[in-house]
Structure formats: structure tokens, C-alpha cells
Coordinates of C-alpha atoms in Angstrom, one line a residue:
X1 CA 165.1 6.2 -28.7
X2 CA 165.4 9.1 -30.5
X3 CA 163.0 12.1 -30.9
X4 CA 162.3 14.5 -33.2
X5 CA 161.8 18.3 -32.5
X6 CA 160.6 21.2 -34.0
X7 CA 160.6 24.9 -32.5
X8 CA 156.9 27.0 -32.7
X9 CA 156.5 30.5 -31.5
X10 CA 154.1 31.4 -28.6
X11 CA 151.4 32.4 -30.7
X12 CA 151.8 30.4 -34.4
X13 CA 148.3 29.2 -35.6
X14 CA 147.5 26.0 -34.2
X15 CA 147.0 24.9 -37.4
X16 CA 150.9 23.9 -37.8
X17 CA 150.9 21.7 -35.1
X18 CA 149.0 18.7 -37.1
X19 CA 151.9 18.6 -39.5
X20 CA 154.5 18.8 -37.2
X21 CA 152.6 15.4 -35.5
X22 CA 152.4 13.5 -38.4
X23 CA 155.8 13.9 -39.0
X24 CA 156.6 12.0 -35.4
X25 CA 157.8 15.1 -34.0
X26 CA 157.3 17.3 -30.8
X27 CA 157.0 21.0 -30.9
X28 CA 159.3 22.8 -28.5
X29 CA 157.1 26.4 -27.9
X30 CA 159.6 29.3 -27.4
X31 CA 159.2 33.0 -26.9
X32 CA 160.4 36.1 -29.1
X33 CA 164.3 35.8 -28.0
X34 CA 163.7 31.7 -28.9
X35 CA 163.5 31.1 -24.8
X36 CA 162.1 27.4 -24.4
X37 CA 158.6 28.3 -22.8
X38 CA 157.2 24.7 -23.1
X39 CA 156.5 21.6 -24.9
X40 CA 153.5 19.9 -26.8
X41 CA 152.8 16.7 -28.0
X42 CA 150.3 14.6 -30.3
X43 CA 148.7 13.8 -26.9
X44 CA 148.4 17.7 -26.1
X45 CA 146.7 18.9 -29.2
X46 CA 144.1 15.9 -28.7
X47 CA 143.1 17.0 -25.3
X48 CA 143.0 20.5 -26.5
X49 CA 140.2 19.7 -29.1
X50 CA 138.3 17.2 -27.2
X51 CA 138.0 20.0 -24.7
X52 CA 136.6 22.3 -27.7
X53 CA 132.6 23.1 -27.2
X54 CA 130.9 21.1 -30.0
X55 CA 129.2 23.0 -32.8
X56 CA 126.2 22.6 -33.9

């Protein structure tokens, strides 16, 4: 099977993540000098904003 990666940088907007999901892709996080710091999946980001406090 093959995967898909793109790299995002410690603190880009959590608003890039969606498109790099719905692409089938995983987002390798890495730091200034492009160190791997971690990964995040589709999964991730879900869990993330389930664990968001409702508004309203």
C-alpha cells in the first residue's frame, strides 16, 4: 500500500490540514530546520475537534 505525505510546520493554521486529508494524505509536522517532530492523520484532526468545547 502506498501513502501519501505532506510536510506542515509546527505552527501552520490548522486550517491546511482539511485539504491535505481529502487529498488521502498524512501530514508529516516538522520543526524550523525541517526535523520530523510528528505525524497527524484524518483520524487526529477528528479527535482534535470533537474535543473542541461546543459553542453556543
Amino acid at each position: 500500500m502506498e501513502r501519501r505525505v505532506s510536510t506542515v510546520a509546527l505552527h501552520a493554521s490548522s486550517s491546511e490540514l482539511p485539504r491535505i486529508f481529502e487529498r488521502g494524505e498524512v501530514a508529516i509536522v516538522v520543526d524550523e530546520q525541517r526535523n520530523v517532530l510528528g505525524i497527524l492523520t484524518k483520524m487526529d484532526l477528528i479527535e482534535m475537534l470533537a474535543r473542541r468545547p461546543q459553542i453556543g
